[in-house]
Coordinates of C-alpha atoms in Angstrom, one line a residue:
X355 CA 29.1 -65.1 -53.9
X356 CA 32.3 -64.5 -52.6
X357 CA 32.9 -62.9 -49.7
X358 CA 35.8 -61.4 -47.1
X359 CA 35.6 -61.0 -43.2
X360 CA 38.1 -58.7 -41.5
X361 CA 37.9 -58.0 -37.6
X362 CA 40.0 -55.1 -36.7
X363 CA 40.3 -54.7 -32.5
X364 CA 41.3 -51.0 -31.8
X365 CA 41.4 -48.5 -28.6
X366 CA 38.8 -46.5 -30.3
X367 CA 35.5 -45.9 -28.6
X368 CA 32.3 -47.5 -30.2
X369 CA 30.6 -44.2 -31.3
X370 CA 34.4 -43.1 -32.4
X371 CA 35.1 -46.1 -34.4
X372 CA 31.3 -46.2 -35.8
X373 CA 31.5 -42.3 -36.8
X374 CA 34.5 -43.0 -38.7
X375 CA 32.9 -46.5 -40.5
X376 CA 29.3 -44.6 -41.4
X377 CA 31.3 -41.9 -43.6
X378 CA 32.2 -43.9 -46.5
X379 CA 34.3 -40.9 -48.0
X380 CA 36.8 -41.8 -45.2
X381 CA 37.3 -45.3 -47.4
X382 CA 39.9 -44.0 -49.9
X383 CA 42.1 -43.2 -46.8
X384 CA 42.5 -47.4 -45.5
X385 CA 41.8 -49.3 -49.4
X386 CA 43.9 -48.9 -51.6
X387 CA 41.7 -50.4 -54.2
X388 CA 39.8 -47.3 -53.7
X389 CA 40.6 -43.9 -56.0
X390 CA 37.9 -41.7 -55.1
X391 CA 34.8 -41.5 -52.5
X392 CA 32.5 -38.7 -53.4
X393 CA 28.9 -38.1 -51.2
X394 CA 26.2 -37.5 -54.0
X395 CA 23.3 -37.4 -51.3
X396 CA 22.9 -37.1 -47.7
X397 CA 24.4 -34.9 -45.4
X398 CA 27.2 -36.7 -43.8
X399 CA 26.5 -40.3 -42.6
X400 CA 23.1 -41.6 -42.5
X401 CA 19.9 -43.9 -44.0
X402 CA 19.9 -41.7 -46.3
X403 CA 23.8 -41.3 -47.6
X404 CA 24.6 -42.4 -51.5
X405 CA 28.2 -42.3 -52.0
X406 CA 29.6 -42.7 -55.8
X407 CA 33.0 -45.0 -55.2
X408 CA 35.4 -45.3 -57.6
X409 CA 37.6 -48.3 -57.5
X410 CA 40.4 -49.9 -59.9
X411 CA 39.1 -52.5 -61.9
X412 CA 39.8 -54.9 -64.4
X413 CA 39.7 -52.3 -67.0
X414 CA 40.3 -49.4 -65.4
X415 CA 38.8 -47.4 -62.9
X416 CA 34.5 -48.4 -62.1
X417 CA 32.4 -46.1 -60.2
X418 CA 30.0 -47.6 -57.7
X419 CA 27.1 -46.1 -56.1
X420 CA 27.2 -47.3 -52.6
X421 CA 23.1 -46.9 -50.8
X422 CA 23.4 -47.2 -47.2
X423 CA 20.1 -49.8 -46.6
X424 CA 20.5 -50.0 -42.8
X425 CA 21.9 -47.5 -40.2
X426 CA 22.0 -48.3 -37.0
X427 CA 24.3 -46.6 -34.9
X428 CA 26.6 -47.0 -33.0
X429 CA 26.3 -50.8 -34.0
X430 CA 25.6 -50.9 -37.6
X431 CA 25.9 -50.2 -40.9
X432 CA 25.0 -51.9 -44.5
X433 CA 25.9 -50.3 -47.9
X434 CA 24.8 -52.0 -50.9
X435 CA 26.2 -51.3 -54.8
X436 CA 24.1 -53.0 -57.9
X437 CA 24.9 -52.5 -61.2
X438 CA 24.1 -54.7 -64.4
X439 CA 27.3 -56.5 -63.5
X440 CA 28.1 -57.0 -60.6
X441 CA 26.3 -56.7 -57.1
X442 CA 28.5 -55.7 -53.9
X443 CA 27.0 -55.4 -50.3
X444 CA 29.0 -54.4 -47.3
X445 CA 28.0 -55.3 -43.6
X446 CA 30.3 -52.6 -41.0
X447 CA 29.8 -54.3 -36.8
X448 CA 31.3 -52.4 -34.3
X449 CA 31.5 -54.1 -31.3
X450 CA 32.5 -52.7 -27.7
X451 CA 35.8 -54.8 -26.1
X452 CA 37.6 -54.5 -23.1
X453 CA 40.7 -52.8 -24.9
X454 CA 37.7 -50.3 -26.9
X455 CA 36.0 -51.8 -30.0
X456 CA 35.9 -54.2 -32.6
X457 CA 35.4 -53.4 -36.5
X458 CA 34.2 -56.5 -38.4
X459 CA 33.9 -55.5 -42.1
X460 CA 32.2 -57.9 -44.4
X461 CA 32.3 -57.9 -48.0
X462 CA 30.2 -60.0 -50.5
X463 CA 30.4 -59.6 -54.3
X464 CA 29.1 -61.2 -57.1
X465 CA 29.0 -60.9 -60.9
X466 CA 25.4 -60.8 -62.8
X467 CA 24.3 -61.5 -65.7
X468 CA 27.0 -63.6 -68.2
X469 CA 29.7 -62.3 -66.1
X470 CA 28.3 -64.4 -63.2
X471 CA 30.1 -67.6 -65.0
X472 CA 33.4 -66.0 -63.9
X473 CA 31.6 -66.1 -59.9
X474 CA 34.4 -69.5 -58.9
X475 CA 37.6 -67.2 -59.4
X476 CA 36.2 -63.6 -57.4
X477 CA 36.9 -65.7 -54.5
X478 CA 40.2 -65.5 -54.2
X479 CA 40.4 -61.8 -56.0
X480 CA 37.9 -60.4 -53.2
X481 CA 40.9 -62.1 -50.8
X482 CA 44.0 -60.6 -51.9
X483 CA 41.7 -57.6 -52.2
X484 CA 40.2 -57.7 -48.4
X485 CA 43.5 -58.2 -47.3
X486 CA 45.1 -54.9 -48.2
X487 CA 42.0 -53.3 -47.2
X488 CA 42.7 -54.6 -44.0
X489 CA 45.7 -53.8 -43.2
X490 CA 44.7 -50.8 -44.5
X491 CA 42.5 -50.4 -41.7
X492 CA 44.2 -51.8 -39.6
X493 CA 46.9 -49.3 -39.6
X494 CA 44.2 -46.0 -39.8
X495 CA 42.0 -47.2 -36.7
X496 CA 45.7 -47.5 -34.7
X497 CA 46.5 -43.9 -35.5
X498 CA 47.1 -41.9 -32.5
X499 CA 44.4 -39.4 -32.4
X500 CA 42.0 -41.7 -34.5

């Protein structure tokens, strides 16, 4: 499985920087591997938020559908994708700091099935990937008025 770490420190407040995290829809704003983040059910963030994600992929663009499995706010959140290929679950801390809060986002994907032979090289794909994400982020957590 491979998997990318990212801790982003920000001023934001907890509850800020968690209300902005819970609402997947803000993703297409920070990852630029991201095209398009539509809500399919729920109201807003939640347990009970699905999220159909479309990302660029290796042939073309791949629609996801992101479940949240765990909410706990202001602390919290796990959204997990699982298609007949490939299996992606996404782990979003926010922690309180002196300076206002820390955003750890981890990322674990893995291919099923006969793709799953191709599992040693998504290590260092899910890197490069993670790492524009992150800066991403980065930058759109440190926006005045964030």
């Amino acid at each position: 499985m491979a998997r990318f770490v990212a801790v982003i420190d920000n001023a934001l407040p907890v509850a800020q920087a968690f209300d902005y995290m819970s609402h997947l829809v803000h993703f297409a704003e920070w990852d630029p591997n991201i095209r398009h983040v539509e809500q399919v059910a729920g109201d807003g963030p939640g347990p009970d938020a699905v999220y159909d994600v479309t990302v660029n992929g290796v042939r073309g663009e791949m629609t996801l559908r992101y479940r949240v499995v765990e909410f706990d706010p202001p602390r919290r959140l796990t959204v997990r994708a699982e298609t007949r290929w490939i299996e992606s679950l996404d782990v979003i801390e926010v922690k309180e700091t002196p300076r206002g809060s820390a955003v750890t986002y981890d990322a674990r994907l893995h291919f099923r099935g006969v793709l799953r032979l191709l599992n040693p090289v998504l290590g260092p794909v899910l890197s490069r990937i993670g790492r524009r994400a992150e800066r991403g982020l980065r930058r759109r957590l440190q926006e005045p008025g964030r």
